[in-house]
Amino acid sequence: MKASLKWLKDYVNITLPVRQTAEKLTMAGLESEAIEIRGGEWENIIIGQVVALEPHPNADRLQLATVNLKSEQTEQITVVCGAPNLRAGDKVAFARVGAHLIDGHSGQKVELKRVKIRGVASEGMVCSEKELGISDNYEGALILPSDVPVGIPLSDYLGDAVFDLEVTPNRPDCLSIIGIAREIAVLTGQRLELPSPQYIEEGSDIRERITVDITAPELCRRYCASLVEGVTIAPSPLWMQERLLACGMRPINNIVDITNYVMLEYGQPLHAFDCEAVSGRKIIVRRAGEGETITTIDGMRRALTPEMLVIANEKCPVAIAGVMGGADSEVGGITSTVLLESASFLPLNIRRTSASLHLGSEASFRFERGISPELTLPALQRATQLMVELAGGRAAKGIIDVYPDRVERSPITFSASQIEHILGMKVDLEEAKQVLTALGFQCKRVTPSELRVIPPYWRTDVNMVADVVEEISRIMGYDRIPVTMLSSPLPHQQPAPALDIRERLRDLMVGCGFQEIISYSMVSRERAGGIEPIHLANPMNREQEYLRTTLLPNLVASLALNQRHSISATKEENSIRIFEVGKVYLPRDKDLPYEEERLAAVLSGPRAKPSWQHQGITTTKKGYLDFFDAKGVIEEVMRQLTLEAEFKQIPLSSSSGRGDLGEFFHPGRTALVELEGERIGVVGEIHPQLADRFDLLPQTVTLFELEIEKLISYTIQDKRYRSIPRFPEIVRDIAVVVDSDIPAGRIENAIRESPLVVKVTLFDLYSGEPIAKNKKSLAFRVAYQSAERTLTNAEVDEAEQIILKQLSDEVGATLRS
Amino acid sequence: MIDRLKVIKVEAIAELGGISDLTELERWRIHYMGKKGQLTQVLRQLGDLPPEDRRIIGALANEIKRQLEDELAGFKSRIARTTVESKLEKEWIDVTLPGYPVSPGRLHPTTQALREVCSIFTSMGFQWVEGPEVEWEYYNFEALNIFKGHPAYDMWDTLWVDFYNEKGEMPMLLRTHTSPVQIRIMEKTRPPVRVIMPGKVYRYEATDATHESMFYQVEGLAVDKDITFADLKGTLYEFARRLFGEERRVRFRCDYFPFVEPGVEVSIDCLACGGVGCRLCSNTGWIEILGAGMVHPDVLRRVDYDPEVYSGFAFGMGVERISMLRYGIDDIRLFYSNDLRFLNQF
Ligand SMILES: [Zn+2]
């Protein structure tokens, strides 16, 4: 809502500087977003009075105007002037040399210089509206009203400061100049002076000439109307145009401008009909008929439904109630009798109508927010008065007022202790009463400690004690409320293992050298995964149409994005390890989706970043991150969480289980991650087709995704420490040759079965000469140890023999000689 | 013999001055103190002297021997030191060469900000809890006094889930704020309640430098007997100063949110201009950091808390905004586009 300072000053004496006034409003809930100074550019322009006009000696169309510039008549300047409308005695805007004016031809702002026009020196200028930037009119000089004092700066008269206030949806009363003036009055301790519209009524009574029938009282609580005859359609006076412009509305003609002016002034939308259009002299407020249409004043033909309320004559609708008038009943040049409407419509209905017609207006904006039916009458009287005063109209006797169901506001009673209970501060009831009275509440001290108040009709938002307490505190100022720390007892804290483990995982992944990313939950169908992911009804775009059921595609997309950026010297040197901890959304029948927390990661590129020491490391295949880096990370993370994951090769033939597994992973280079036989995730190399789809660099990419919640039940809550061994360990190496398709894990597990073995480390894997074809050699470093005694070589020899026998029996291993 | 001893001493010390390495030094030792050394020979002849002379000369000889041994030890350590020093000198490295790169991991700036915000509140006894991101309309709106058809409903542009119930309504949505978690917590527990509720929220909104369709909020709620507006001010004042610095000024102004009454907007004095007015603060000198208020009695009633007995406050803030203010980030879209050149900086 834009509010002109000058206009506000009609109702309240504003003594504070503009900025401080804005700050007061802001603190009390009406945030001032900007202050526009109008006329700030009118420096060196003052109000003068033409005292003499003579013809220019050398030019027919020009005159010499002598302008008086001081009220004491001590300064007069004669300038050359071309305006044909100038008369002696006119008050004008006079620009001195140095003023900045808009050039009538170029539209550019230029500085006024001392000039000679056709041989006559001219030091200054009588300005047109265009030169001042008020309008496009440059035909004649701007003639100001005769009561304007001479010698004052033009900006003092026409200039203004305009507050741009953000009015929250609960305060429709502040969508009006009077509402804002009331706030300023209360906040600065000034009196609010309201207009009291008075006008002479003439001729026969409106009620004998027009009837109003509300057939849909559920949508129209009150309908008031007046009749003004003999109006002359013309531009409205300059001051009114200025005010409308300052508040962001375009002047049209005196009648329309008056309805807009009063809407801005009171907050009550009004509508002026050309009375000729109300055939049969009957106004019916009814629901639109099925298939009915109306052409609105913007020239659009609009289809109506019975959900919509219309104002109709006996034949057809003449306006969409509260939203927009019809073209046929629009006030125009030939209008002489105006039927003025001031009504109260159901907010919800206006909102639905304007939404379904995609038709919003200043009127519908106000109706939607809820305006008290009590406001219709004063606003109507004010507009009628202005039409009589400014449009030469004669008001018919009386006013139509159809108000079927007037509701009294119920009082709110509260005590001083209730205020203290909410604010944490004692408030003197007398002070509260003063504040509320100033705001328009009727207050009564019912007991020494209790106040009973009735909110004013315009405060539709105040209905309970909490609302009243807000009124008291915001006017007194939130600054006055003390600052205390919570002193209520601390609630019991609930353990939250899922959150703990999730945050722990984030830290562990960072510890493993991964950068965390966060990506959108909304993705394209292609990236959503799953069989039937959650679909949005109104997505912003195709890329954000579904909710993800896996984190992997976003991670791969991030990898692709960052591979293209040169983080290191060349793209191929980008060592990228990224992870995301986030939710996937798994649909459930007729219920909210199951939101499951997952950890997923992707890694690709050189294992180490290039450095001056390790040059060339990136050129060997060995230096690139691969499956085993990912597996190592999972193993380490699990170990930190007291878990030991198993990695199961998935059968090469299928992507068993998870529906979309085969889409993401290389079938031969992927493992299921299990805890005690339950699958908790997958790790593997990216499927080459997926890599192609994302246009990844041709290097190994490994992905994994783990289900966080499943980890919780397997973590060991009562982890025990193991004493440091007191007896030495004996370390022996065993190298065996097996068929190349025997998994290393099987051999390692077999070695571990020996009761004396405490540690097994694979330190060499080799195939090729002199090992036979289809065979491989695996070398393990095995540590033997006892908790009870120092082992003898003989004991270790024996254990080693048993291991070898076992390996030979199980996997046909032979000792490598 | 006394003279002889004195000559040996003078000669030995003089000779020592010209020695520069350990080999020569060893030769010198043997020459004077070896088995056949000059001093040793003198000592051997002592037996031939009369007892009186033997005592005097013996004492002198031993004295000289000790002096020479001291000289020798001192000389040895000097040489050893210079040898090590010259060795160390040759072993210099160029310390201006770059350090070997480590591969650091980092938390996303939002995670960092989220943890920082939450830890301030957990230290004040608020417990970290979370709620669903896909919500029922009821929790996101009605339970919070936001009714369909009221203009306040427009304060949140909603992404709806394509799901219709038996009545043909579309009641499922992506939550537009973290406030529905307030309702879920209060439905489940009885006062005292003191929780902090971080999480993702969504808006149907065209993205630009200051708008995102997905972002994070942190919501807070404290409900009990006798919780007042003054407590709200104290808690949020404490928070603002711990997050943005002890010297920050904090402003509480009246604002409107349907689920609180009275409502508050909390601002700090502008980090960029200190309150004078600049582009960052739209010339107001203040920067809004959160919205808050006393929980609306109707909200309490809806979760079966008696507003005559219980009161409380709630607050909510955007998380990205905190990082943006702190690091001078001017485009919110940087957060979730996952460019490592951005993420690497935090
Ligand atoms: Zn600033």
Coordinates of C-alpha atoms in Angstrom, one line a residue, chain A residues 260-699:
Chain A
N260 CA -10.8 5.2 -6.3
Y261 CA -9.9 8.1 -4.1
V262 CA -12.5 7.0 -1.5
M263 CA -11.3 3.4 -1.8
L264 CA -7.8 4.5 -1.0
E265 CA -9.0 6.9 1.7
Y266 CA -11.4 4.5 3.5
G267 CA -10.3 1.1 2.3
Q268 CA -13.9 0.4 1.0
P269 CA -14.1 -0.4 -2.7
L270 CA -16.9 1.5 -4.5
H271 CA -18.4 1.1 -7.9
A272 CA -20.1 3.8 -10.0
F273 CA -22.7 2.7 -12.5
D274 CA -24.1 4.8 -15.3
C275 CA -27.7 4.8 -14.0
E276 CA -29.1 4.5 -17.6
A277 CA -27.7 1.0 -17.7
V278 CA -29.7 -0.1 -14.7
S279 CA -32.8 -0.8 -16.7
G280 CA -36.0 -1.3 -14.8
R281 CA -34.5 0.6 -12.0
K282 CA -33.9 -2.6 -10.2
I283 CA -30.6 -3.9 -8.8
I284 CA -30.4 -7.6 -8.1
V285 CA -27.5 -9.1 -6.2
R286 CA -27.5 -12.7 -7.3
R287 CA -25.4 -15.7 -8.3
A288 CA -24.7 -15.8 -12.0
G289 CA -26.7 -18.1 -14.1
E290 CA -25.2 -21.1 -15.9
G291 CA -23.7 -20.0 -19.2
E292 CA -24.2 -16.3 -18.5
T293 CA -21.5 -14.0 -19.7
I294 CA -20.5 -10.4 -19.2
T295 CA -18.1 -8.0 -21.0
T296 CA -16.0 -6.3 -18.4
I297 CA -14.6 -2.7 -18.6
D298 CA -11.3 -4.1 -19.9
G299 CA -13.2 -5.2 -23.0
M300 CA -13.0 -9.0 -22.2
R301 CA -16.0 -11.2 -22.6
R302 CA -16.1 -13.5 -19.5
A303 CA -18.0 -16.7 -18.8
L304 CA -19.7 -16.8 -15.5
T305 CA -20.7 -19.7 -13.2
P306 CA -23.2 -20.0 -10.4
E307 CA -20.3 -19.9 -8.0
M308 CA -19.9 -16.2 -8.9
L309 CA -21.8 -13.3 -7.5
V310 CA -23.0 -10.6 -9.9
I311 CA -24.8 -7.2 -9.7
A312 CA -27.6 -7.4 -12.3
N313 CA -30.4 -5.4 -13.7
E314 CA -33.6 -7.2 -14.6
K315 CA -32.1 -8.6 -17.7
C316 CA -28.4 -9.2 -17.3
P317 CA -25.3 -8.8 -15.1
V318 CA -23.9 -5.3 -15.0
A319 CA -20.9 -6.1 -12.8
I320 CA -19.0 -9.0 -11.3
A321 CA -19.5 -8.2 -7.7
G322 CA -16.4 -6.9 -6.0
V323 CA -14.1 -7.8 -8.9
M324 CA -14.9 -5.7 -12.0
G325 CA -17.6 -3.7 -13.6
G326 CA -19.3 -4.4 -16.9
A327 CA -18.6 -2.3 -20.0
D328 CA -22.2 -1.5 -20.6
S329 CA -22.7 0.2 -17.3
E330 CA -19.4 2.0 -17.3
V331 CA -19.4 5.7 -16.5
G332 CA -18.3 7.7 -19.5
G333 CA -18.5 11.0 -21.3
I334 CA -22.3 11.0 -21.7
T335 CA -23.1 9.9 -18.2
S336 CA -25.2 12.3 -16.2
T337 CA -26.7 10.1 -13.5
V338 CA -24.4 7.9 -11.4
L339 CA -25.6 5.1 -9.2
L340 CA -22.9 4.6 -6.6
E341 CA -22.5 1.2 -4.9
S342 CA -20.8 0.5 -1.6
A343 CA -21.2 -3.1 -0.6
S344 CA -19.8 -5.9 1.5
F345 CA -19.1 -9.2 -0.2
L346 CA -17.9 -12.6 1.2
P347 CA -14.1 -12.6 1.0
L348 CA -13.8 -16.2 0.1
N349 CA -16.2 -15.9 -2.8
I350 CA -14.5 -12.8 -4.2
R351 CA -11.2 -14.6 -3.9
R352 CA -12.5 -17.7 -5.8
T353 CA -14.1 -15.6 -8.5
S354 CA -11.1 -13.4 -9.1
A355 CA -8.8 -16.5 -9.1
S356 CA -10.9 -18.5 -11.5
L357 CA -11.2 -15.5 -13.9
H358 CA -7.6 -14.6 -13.4
L359 CA -8.9 -11.1 -12.7
G360 CA -7.5 -9.3 -9.8
S361 CA -8.2 -5.6 -9.0
E362 CA -7.6 -3.2 -6.2
A363 CA -11.2 -3.8 -5.2
S364 CA -10.9 -7.6 -5.1
F365 CA -7.6 -7.4 -3.2
R366 CA -9.4 -5.5 -0.4
F367 CA -12.6 -7.6 -0.4
E368 CA -10.5 -10.8 -0.2
R369 CA -9.0 -9.6 3.0
G370 CA -12.3 -9.0 4.7
I371 CA -13.9 -5.6 5.1
S372 CA -16.4 -4.9 7.8
P373 CA -19.9 -4.2 6.5
E374 CA -19.9 -1.2 8.8
L375 CA -17.6 0.6 6.5
T376 CA -19.9 0.7 3.5
L377 CA -22.0 3.6 4.7
P378 CA -19.4 6.2 5.6
A379 CA -17.4 5.5 2.4
L380 CA -20.6 5.9 0.3
Q381 CA -21.4 9.2 2.0
R382 CA -17.9 10.5 1.4
A383 CA -17.9 9.6 -2.3
T384 CA -21.4 11.1 -2.7
Q385 CA -20.1 14.3 -1.1
L386 CA -17.1 14.5 -3.4
M387 CA -19.3 13.9 -6.5
V388 CA -21.5 16.8 -5.4
E389 CA -18.5 19.0 -4.7
L390 CA -16.2 18.1 -7.6
A391 CA -18.4 16.8 -10.4
G392 CA -21.3 19.2 -10.2
G393 CA -23.8 16.5 -9.2
R394 CA -27.0 16.7 -7.2
A395 CA -27.4 13.9 -4.6
A396 CA -30.8 12.3 -4.5
K397 CA -32.5 12.1 -1.2
G398 CA -31.7 9.2 1.0
I399 CA -29.5 6.1 0.7
I400 CA -30.4 2.5 -0.1
D401 CA -29.1 0.3 2.7
V402 CA -29.9 -3.4 2.6
Y403 CA -28.3 -5.0 5.6
P404 CA -30.1 -8.2 6.4
D405 CA -28.1 -9.6 9.3
R406 CA -26.1 -7.1 11.4
V407 CA -23.9 -8.9 13.9
E408 CA -22.8 -7.2 17.1
R409 CA -19.1 -7.7 18.0
S410 CA -18.7 -9.6 21.2
P411 CA -16.6 -8.1 24.0
I412 CA -13.2 -9.5 25.1
T413 CA -12.5 -9.4 28.8
F414 CA -9.0 -9.9 30.2
S415 CA -7.1 -9.2 33.3
A416 CA -3.7 -7.6 34.0
S417 CA -2.3 -11.0 34.9
Q418 CA -3.3 -12.5 31.6
I419 CA -1.2 -9.8 29.8
E420 CA 1.7 -10.5 32.1
H421 CA 1.3 -14.2 31.5
I422 CA 1.8 -13.7 27.8
L423 CA 4.3 -10.8 27.7
G424 CA 6.4 -11.6 30.9
M425 CA 5.9 -8.0 31.9
K426 CA 3.4 -6.1 34.1
V427 CA 1.3 -3.7 32.1
D428 CA -0.8 -1.0 33.8
L429 CA -4.4 -1.5 32.8
E430 CA -4.8 2.3 32.5
E431 CA -2.1 2.4 30.0
A432 CA -3.6 -0.6 28.1
K433 CA -6.9 1.2 28.1
Q434 CA -5.3 4.4 26.7
V435 CA -3.6 2.5 23.9
L436 CA -6.8 0.5 23.0
T437 CA -9.0 3.6 23.2
A438 CA -6.7 5.4 20.8
L439 CA -7.0 2.4 18.4
G440 CA -10.8 2.7 18.5
F441 CA -11.6 0.0 21.0
Q442 CA -14.5 0.7 23.4
C443 CA -12.9 0.0 26.8
K444 CA -14.5 -0.5 30.2
R445 CA -12.8 -1.3 33.5
V446 CA -15.2 -4.0 34.8
T447 CA -13.2 -4.8 37.9
P448 CA -10.1 -3.2 39.3
S449 CA -8.0 -5.8 37.6
E450 CA -10.1 -6.5 34.5
L451 CA -10.8 -4.7 31.3
R452 CA -13.6 -5.4 28.9
V453 CA -13.1 -4.2 25.3
I454 CA -15.1 -4.2 22.1
P455 CA -12.8 -4.0 19.0
P456 CA -13.7 -1.3 16.5
Y457 CA -15.6 -2.6 13.4
W458 CA -12.6 -2.1 11.1
R459 CA -10.4 -4.5 13.2
T460 CA -11.7 -7.7 11.8
D461 CA -8.5 -9.4 13.0
V462 CA -8.9 -8.9 16.7
N463 CA -11.0 -11.6 18.3
M464 CA -9.4 -12.9 21.4
V465 CA -7.2 -11.9 24.3
A466 CA -3.9 -12.8 22.5
D467 CA -4.9 -10.4 19.7
V468 CA -5.6 -7.6 22.2
V469 CA -2.3 -8.3 23.9
E470 CA -0.5 -7.9 20.6
E471 CA -2.2 -4.6 20.1
I472 CA -1.1 -3.3 23.5
S473 CA 2.5 -4.6 23.1
R474 CA 3.1 -3.5 19.5
I475 CA 1.9 0.1 20.3
M476 CA 3.8 0.2 23.5
G477 CA 6.8 -1.2 21.6
Y478 CA 8.3 -4.6 21.8
D479 CA 11.4 -2.9 23.1
R480 CA 9.7 -2.4 26.4
I481 CA 9.3 -6.1 26.9
P482 CA 12.2 -7.5 29.1
V483 CA 14.7 -10.1 28.0
T484 CA 14.7 -13.2 30.1
M485 CA 16.2 -16.7 29.7
L486 CA 13.8 -19.7 29.7
S487 CA 13.3 -20.9 33.2
S488 CA 10.8 -23.7 32.7
P489 CA 12.0 -27.2 33.5
L490 CA 14.0 -29.0 30.8
P491 CA 12.0 -31.7 29.1
H492 CA 13.4 -35.2 29.0
Q493 CA 15.6 -35.7 26.0
Q494 CA 14.7 -38.7 23.8
P495 CA 17.5 -40.7 22.3
A496 CA 17.7 -40.3 18.6
P497 CA 19.9 -43.0 17.2
A498 CA 18.9 -42.5 13.6
L499 CA 20.0 -38.8 13.7
D500 CA 23.1 -39.6 15.6
I501 CA 24.3 -42.2 13.2
R502 CA 23.4 -40.1 10.2
E503 CA 25.5 -37.2 11.4
R504 CA 28.2 -39.6 12.4
L505 CA 28.2 -40.9 8.9
R506 CA 28.6 -37.4 7.5
D507 CA 31.7 -36.9 9.6
L508 CA 33.1 -40.3 8.8
M509 CA 32.8 -39.7 5.0
V510 CA 34.5 -36.3 5.4
G511 CA 37.2 -38.1 7.3
C512 CA 37.6 -40.5 4.4
G513 CA 38.2 -37.5 2.1
F514 CA 34.7 -37.0 0.6
Q515 CA 33.1 -33.7 -0.1
E516 CA 29.4 -33.5 0.9
I517 CA 26.9 -32.4 -1.6
I518 CA 23.2 -31.7 -1.2
S519 CA 21.0 -32.1 -4.3
Y520 CA 17.3 -31.6 -5.2
S521 CA 14.7 -34.1 -4.0
M522 CA 12.7 -33.3 -7.1
V523 CA 14.2 -34.8 -10.2
S524 CA 13.2 -35.9 -13.8
R525 CA 11.5 -39.3 -14.3
E526 CA 14.8 -40.5 -15.7
R527 CA 16.6 -39.7 -12.5
A528 CA 13.9 -40.6 -10.0
G529 CA 14.5 -44.4 -10.2
G530 CA 12.0 -46.8 -8.8
I531 CA 8.9 -48.2 -10.4
E532 CA 6.3 -45.6 -9.6
P533 CA 8.0 -42.6 -7.9
I534 CA 6.0 -39.8 -6.3
H535 CA 4.7 -37.4 -9.0
L536 CA 4.1 -33.7 -8.4
A537 CA 0.9 -32.2 -9.7
N538 CA 2.4 -28.8 -10.4
P539 CA 6.1 -29.2 -11.0
M540 CA 8.2 -26.1 -11.9
N541 CA 9.6 -28.0 -14.9
R542 CA 10.3 -31.5 -16.2
E543 CA 13.6 -31.7 -14.4
Q544 CA 11.8 -31.4 -11.1
E545 CA 8.7 -33.5 -11.6
Y546 CA 9.2 -36.6 -9.4
L547 CA 10.7 -37.3 -6.0
R548 CA 13.8 -39.4 -6.1
T549 CA 13.9 -43.0 -4.9
T550 CA 17.7 -43.2 -5.1
L551 CA 20.5 -40.7 -4.5
L552 CA 22.7 -42.2 -7.2
P553 CA 21.6 -40.3 -10.4
N554 CA 22.1 -36.9 -8.8
L555 CA 25.5 -37.9 -7.6
V556 CA 26.5 -39.1 -11.1
A557 CA 25.1 -35.8 -12.5
S558 CA 27.3 -33.9 -10.0
L559 CA 30.3 -35.9 -11.0
A560 CA 29.6 -35.1 -14.7
L561 CA 29.2 -31.4 -13.9
N562 CA 32.4 -31.3 -11.9
Q563 CA 34.5 -33.4 -14.3
R564 CA 33.8 -30.7 -16.9
H565 CA 35.1 -28.0 -14.5
S566 CA 38.8 -27.8 -14.4
I567 CA 39.4 -28.0 -10.7
S568 CA 42.9 -29.3 -11.2
A569 CA 45.2 -28.5 -14.1
T570 CA 43.4 -30.8 -16.5
K571 CA 40.1 -32.6 -16.4
E572 CA 41.8 -36.0 -16.2
E573 CA 43.5 -34.9 -13.0
N574 CA 40.2 -34.1 -11.2
S575 CA 40.1 -36.4 -8.3
I576 CA 36.5 -36.4 -7.3
R577 CA 35.0 -38.0 -4.2
I578 CA 31.6 -36.8 -3.3
F579 CA 28.8 -38.1 -1.1
E580 CA 25.3 -37.2 -0.1
V581 CA 23.3 -38.1 3.0
G582 CA 19.7 -37.5 2.3
K583 CA 16.2 -38.8 1.9
V584 CA 14.6 -40.9 -0.8
Y585 CA 10.8 -41.0 -1.0
L586 CA 9.3 -44.4 -1.3
P587 CA 5.6 -44.4 -2.2
R588 CA 3.1 -46.1 0.1
D589 CA -0.5 -46.8 -0.7
K590 CA -2.8 -43.9 0.3
D591 CA -0.3 -42.6 2.7
L592 CA 2.6 -40.2 2.9
P593 CA 5.7 -41.8 1.3
Y594 CA 8.3 -43.5 3.5
E595 CA 11.2 -41.1 3.7
E596 CA 14.3 -43.2 4.0
E597 CA 17.7 -41.8 4.8
R598 CA 20.5 -43.0 2.6
L599 CA 24.2 -42.5 2.3
A600 CA 25.5 -42.5 -1.3
A601 CA 28.9 -41.7 -2.8
V602 CA 30.7 -41.6 -6.1
L603 CA 34.4 -41.6 -6.6
S604 CA 36.5 -41.2 -9.7
G605 CA 39.8 -39.9 -11.0
P606 CA 43.3 -40.2 -9.7
R607 CA 43.7 -41.6 -6.2
A608 CA 46.1 -38.8 -5.3
K609 CA 46.1 -35.3 -6.5
P610 CA 49.0 -34.6 -8.8
S611 CA 52.1 -33.0 -7.1
W612 CA 55.6 -32.1 -8.1
Q613 CA 56.9 -35.2 -6.3
H614 CA 54.5 -37.8 -7.6
Q615 CA 54.5 -36.8 -11.2
G616 CA 53.3 -39.4 -13.5
I617 CA 51.2 -41.2 -10.9
T618 CA 48.0 -40.3 -12.8
T619 CA 49.2 -41.8 -16.0
T620 CA 49.3 -45.4 -14.7
K621 CA 46.0 -47.2 -14.4
K622 CA 46.9 -48.2 -10.9
G623 CA 46.7 -44.6 -9.7
Y624 CA 42.9 -44.3 -10.4
L625 CA 40.2 -44.7 -7.8
D626 CA 38.3 -48.0 -8.3
F627 CA 35.9 -50.5 -6.7
F628 CA 38.4 -51.3 -4.0
D629 CA 38.7 -47.7 -2.9
A630 CA 34.9 -47.6 -2.4
K631 CA 35.0 -50.9 -0.6
G632 CA 37.8 -49.7 1.6
V633 CA 35.7 -46.7 2.5
I634 CA 32.7 -48.8 3.4
E635 CA 34.8 -51.1 5.4
E636 CA 36.4 -48.3 7.4
V637 CA 33.1 -46.5 8.0
M638 CA 31.5 -49.8 9.2
R639 CA 34.4 -50.5 11.5
Q640 CA 34.0 -47.1 13.1
L641 CA 30.4 -48.0 13.7
T642 CA 31.4 -51.3 15.2
L643 CA 30.0 -53.1 12.2
E644 CA 31.6 -55.6 9.9
A645 CA 30.0 -55.7 6.4
E646 CA 30.1 -58.6 4.1
F647 CA 30.4 -58.1 0.3
K648 CA 28.6 -60.6 -1.8
Q649 CA 29.3 -60.9 -5.5
I650 CA 26.0 -60.5 -7.4
P651 CA 25.5 -63.3 -10.0
L652 CA 26.8 -62.1 -13.3
S653 CA 23.7 -63.2 -15.1
S654 CA 21.2 -60.9 -13.4
S655 CA 20.7 -57.7 -11.4
S656 CA 18.7 -59.6 -8.8
G657 CA 16.7 -57.9 -6.1
R658 CA 16.5 -54.2 -6.4
G659 CA 14.6 -53.3 -9.5
D660 CA 16.9 -50.7 -10.8
L661 CA 20.3 -52.2 -9.8
G662 CA 21.2 -53.3 -13.2
E663 CA 20.6 -49.9 -14.6
F664 CA 23.3 -48.3 -12.4
F665 CA 25.9 -51.0 -11.9
H666 CA 28.4 -53.0 -13.9
P667 CA 27.1 -56.5 -13.3
G668 CA 30.6 -58.0 -12.9
R669 CA 32.0 -55.4 -10.7
T670 CA 29.3 -54.9 -8.1
A671 CA 28.8 -56.3 -4.6
L672 CA 25.8 -56.4 -2.3
V673 CA 26.8 -55.0 1.1
E674 CA 25.3 -57.1 3.9
L675 CA 25.2 -57.1 7.6
E676 CA 24.5 -60.5 9.2
G677 CA 22.8 -61.6 5.9
E678 CA 20.6 -58.5 5.5
R679 CA 21.3 -56.4 2.5
I680 CA 22.0 -52.8 3.5
G681 CA 23.4 -51.4 0.2
V682 CA 25.2 -51.9 -3.0
V683 CA 28.7 -50.9 -4.2
G684 CA 30.0 -51.2 -7.7
E685 CA 31.4 -49.7 -10.8
I686 CA 29.0 -47.6 -12.9
H687 CA 27.2 -49.3 -15.7
P688 CA 29.0 -48.1 -18.9
Q689 CA 25.6 -47.2 -20.5
L690 CA 24.8 -44.9 -17.6
A691 CA 28.3 -43.4 -17.8
D692 CA 27.6 -42.7 -21.5
R693 CA 24.3 -41.1 -20.7
F694 CA 25.9 -38.6 -18.4
D695 CA 28.8 -38.1 -20.8
L696 CA 31.4 -39.0 -18.2
L697 CA 35.1 -39.0 -18.8
P698 CA 36.4 -42.5 -19.8
Q699 CA 37.7 -43.5 -16.4

